[in-house]
């Protein structure tokens, strides 16, 4: 299994989110395109946490442990969101590059009962980051007419 290729694709997504962030103003973080949905800032905070949170889920973190993570971590401005994205991606990359083939094939179960191998969890992280990056782009373009003009793929 080649984790390097998957991690590279996650890094592409992280870097493009950072490029988008660099086109935003601090007041953009408060914009909420739908009243009962996340603001741009809350969505970015979620994206910044994906690599860390999903890694913990892949290690069978309990629901309580995950709730604590979400309650404890707060990225309050664009710079802290960028720092969180980078830090959490680098941590994920280090963690995955240190796994053996046997560990990559080992199965773990999330607190809600989903069982994947560690490698499948990595693929889920990739999909998760790309999903929310697409949401962010769509919100900016279609709700606020603010096309960041960032290439989303290599």
CSV table of C-alpha atoms in Angstrom, one decimal, residues 5-69:
chain,number,residue,atom,x,y,z
A,5,UNK,CA,0.4,8.9,-2.8
A,6,UNK,CA,-2.8,9.2,-0.7
A,7,UNK,CA,-1.0,11.6,1.7
A,8,UNK,CA,0.1,13.7,-1.3
A,9,UNK,CA,-3.5,14.1,-2.4
A,10,UNK,CA,-4.5,15.2,1.1
A,11,UNK,CA,-1.7,17.7,1.0
A,12,UNK,CA,-2.9,19.0,-2.4
A,13,UNK,CA,-6.3,19.6,-0.8
A,14,UNK,CA,-4.8,21.2,2.4
A,15,UNK,CA,-2.7,23.5,0.3
A,16,UNK,CA,-5.6,24.6,-1.9
A,17,UNK,CA,-7.7,25.3,1.3
A,18,UNK,CA,-4.8,27.4,2.5
A,19,UNK,CA,-4.8,29.3,-0.8
A,20,UNK,CA,-8.5,29.9,-0.4
A,21,UNK,CA,-8.0,31.1,3.1
A,22,UNK,CA,-5.4,33.6,1.9
A,23,UNK,CA,-8.1,35.2,-0.3
A,24,UNK,CA,-10.5,35.7,2.6
A,25,UNK,CA,-11.0,38.5,5.1
A,26,UNK,CA,-11.5,37.9,8.8
A,27,UNK,CA,-15.1,39.0,8.5
A,28,UNK,CA,-15.8,36.2,6.0
A,29,UNK,CA,-15.5,33.8,8.9
A,30,UNK,CA,-18.8,35.0,10.3
A,31,UNK,CA,-20.8,34.5,7.0
A,32,UNK,CA,-23.4,31.9,7.3
A,33,UNK,CA,-25.1,31.0,4.0
A,34,UNK,CA,-27.9,29.1,5.7
A,35,UNK,CA,-29.1,30.0,9.1
A,36,UNK,CA,-29.0,26.5,10.6
A,37,UNK,CA,-25.7,25.5,9.0
A,38,UNK,CA,-22.1,26.2,9.8
A,39,UNK,CA,-20.5,29.5,9.1
A,40,UNK,CA,-17.5,29.8,6.8
A,41,UNK,CA,-15.3,30.0,9.9
A,42,UNK,CA,-16.9,26.9,11.5
A,43,UNK,CA,-16.5,25.0,8.3
A,44,UNK,CA,-12.9,26.0,8.0
A,45,UNK,CA,-12.3,25.0,11.7
A,46,UNK,CA,-13.8,21.6,10.9
A,47,UNK,CA,-11.6,21.2,7.8
A,48,UNK,CA,-8.6,22.2,9.9
A,49,UNK,CA,-9.4,19.4,12.4
A,50,UNK,CA,-10.2,16.6,10.0
A,51,UNK,CA,-6.6,15.1,9.8
A,52,UNK,CA,-6.4,15.0,13.6
A,53,UNK,CA,-9.9,14.0,14.4
A,54,UNK,CA,-10.1,11.3,11.8
A,55,UNK,CA,-6.8,9.9,12.9
A,56,UNK,CA,-8.1,9.6,16.4
A,57,UNK,CA,-11.3,8.0,15.1
A,58,UNK,CA,-9.1,5.5,13.3
A,59,UNK,CA,-7.5,4.7,16.6
A,60,UNK,CA,-10.9,3.9,18.2
A,61,UNK,CA,-11.3,7.2,20.1
A,62,UNK,CA,-14.5,7.1,22.2
A,63,UNK,CA,-17.4,9.5,21.5
A,64,UNK,CA,-16.5,11.4,24.7
A,65,UNK,CA,-12.8,11.7,23.6
A,66,UNK,CA,-14.0,13.2,20.2
A,67,UNK,CA,-16.4,15.5,21.9
A,68,UNK,CA,-13.6,16.7,24.1
A,69,UNK,CA,-11.4,17.4,21.1
